[in-house]
Coordinates of C-alpha atoms in Angstrom, one line a residue:
X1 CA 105.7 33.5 20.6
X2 CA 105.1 32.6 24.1
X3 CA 106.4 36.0 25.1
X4 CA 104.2 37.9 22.9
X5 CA 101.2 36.5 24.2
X6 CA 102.6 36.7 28.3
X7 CA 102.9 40.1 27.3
X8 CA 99.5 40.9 25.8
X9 CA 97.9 42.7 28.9
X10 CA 94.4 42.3 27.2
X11 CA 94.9 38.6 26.7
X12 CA 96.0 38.0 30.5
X13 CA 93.7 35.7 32.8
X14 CA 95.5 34.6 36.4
X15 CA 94.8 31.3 37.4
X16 CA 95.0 30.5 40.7
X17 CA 96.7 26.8 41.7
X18 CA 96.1 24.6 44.3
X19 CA 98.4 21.6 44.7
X20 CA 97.9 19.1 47.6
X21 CA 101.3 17.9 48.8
X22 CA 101.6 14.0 48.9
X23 CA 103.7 12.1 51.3
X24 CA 106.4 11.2 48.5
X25 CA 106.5 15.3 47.2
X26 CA 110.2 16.2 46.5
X27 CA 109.1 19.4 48.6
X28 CA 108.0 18.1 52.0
X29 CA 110.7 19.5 54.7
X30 CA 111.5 22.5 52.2
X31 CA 110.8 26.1 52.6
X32 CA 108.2 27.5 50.5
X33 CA 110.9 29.8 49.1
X34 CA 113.2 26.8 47.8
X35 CA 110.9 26.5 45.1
X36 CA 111.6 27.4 41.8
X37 CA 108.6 28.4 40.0
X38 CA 108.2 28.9 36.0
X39 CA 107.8 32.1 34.6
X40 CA 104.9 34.5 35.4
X41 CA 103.9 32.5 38.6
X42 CA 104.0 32.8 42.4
X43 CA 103.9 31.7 45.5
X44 CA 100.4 32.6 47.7
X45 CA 101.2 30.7 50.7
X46 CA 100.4 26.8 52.2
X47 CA 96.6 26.0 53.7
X48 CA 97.5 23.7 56.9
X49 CA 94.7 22.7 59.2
X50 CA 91.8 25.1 57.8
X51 CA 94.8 28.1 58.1
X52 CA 96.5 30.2 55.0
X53 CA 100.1 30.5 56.2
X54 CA 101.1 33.5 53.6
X55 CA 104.2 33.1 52.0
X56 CA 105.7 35.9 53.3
X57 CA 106.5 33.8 56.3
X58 CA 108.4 31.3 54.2
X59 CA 106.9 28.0 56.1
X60 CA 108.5 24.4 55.7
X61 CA 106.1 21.8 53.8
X62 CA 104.8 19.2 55.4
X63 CA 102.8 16.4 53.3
X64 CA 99.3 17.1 53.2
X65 CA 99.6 21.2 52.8
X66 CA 97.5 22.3 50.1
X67 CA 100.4 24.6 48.0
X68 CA 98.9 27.9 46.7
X69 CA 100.0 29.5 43.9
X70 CA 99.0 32.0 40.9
X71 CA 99.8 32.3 37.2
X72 CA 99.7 35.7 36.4
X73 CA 98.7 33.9 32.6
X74 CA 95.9 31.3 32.4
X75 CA 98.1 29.5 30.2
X76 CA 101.0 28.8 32.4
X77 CA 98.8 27.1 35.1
X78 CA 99.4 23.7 33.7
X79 CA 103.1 24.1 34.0
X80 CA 102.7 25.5 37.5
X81 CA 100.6 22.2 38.6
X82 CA 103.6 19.8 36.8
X83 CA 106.1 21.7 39.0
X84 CA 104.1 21.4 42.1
X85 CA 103.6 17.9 41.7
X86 CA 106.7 16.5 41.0
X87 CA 107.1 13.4 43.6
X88 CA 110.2 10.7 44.2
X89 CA 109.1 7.7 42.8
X90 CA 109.3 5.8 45.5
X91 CA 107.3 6.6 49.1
X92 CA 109.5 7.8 52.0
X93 CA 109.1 9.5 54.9
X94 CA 111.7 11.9 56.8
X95 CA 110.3 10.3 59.8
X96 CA 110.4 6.6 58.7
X97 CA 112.8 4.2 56.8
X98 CA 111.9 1.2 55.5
X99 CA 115.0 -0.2 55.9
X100 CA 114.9 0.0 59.9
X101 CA 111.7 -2.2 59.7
X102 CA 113.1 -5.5 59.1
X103 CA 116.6 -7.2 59.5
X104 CA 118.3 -8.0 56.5
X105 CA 118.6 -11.6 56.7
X106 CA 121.5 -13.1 54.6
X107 CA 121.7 -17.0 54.3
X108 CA 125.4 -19.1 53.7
X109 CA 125.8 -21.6 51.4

């Protein structure tokens, strides 16, 4: 069924997708192109710093890009937001680890 109706060229409505990248994204330090997208839907490019870096030029993402994307169907947009969205569930930065903060301090009985 879903094919039918991604087919129906009368029926078809692109959405355009606009996903800002948080610090915990399991994209940040990827290439744009490592992305695997669902069906019917691609890649525009990343908006850094007021700038639309096309995704031609395959940029890394950094958190806090805004990804943009299309759907060529309206209703694969929701799909295309999960995938853009997925995070790690827990925060950590390529920069940073939380286990270099503080010394593990281990007591004797």
């Amino acid at each position: 069924m879903l094919e039918f109706l991604l087919e129906e060229k009368d029926f078809i409505e692109p959405t355009q997708v606009c996903v800002w990248i948080q610090p915990n994204s399991n994209f940040c330090g990827t290439n744009l192109s490592e992305i695997k997208l669902p069906e019917k839907c691609f890649m525009l490019g990343i908006l850094r710093e007021g700038k639309v870096i096309l995704a031609t030029e395959n940029p890394v993402i950094y958190a806090g890009d805004r990804i943009l994307a299309i759907a060529i169907h309206s209703m694969m947009a929701p799909c295309l937001k999960a995938t853009l969205k997925r995070t790690h569930p827990v925060y950590y930065s390529l920069n940073t680890c939380s286990l270099d903060e503080q010394p593990l301090s281990i007591k004797k009985a």
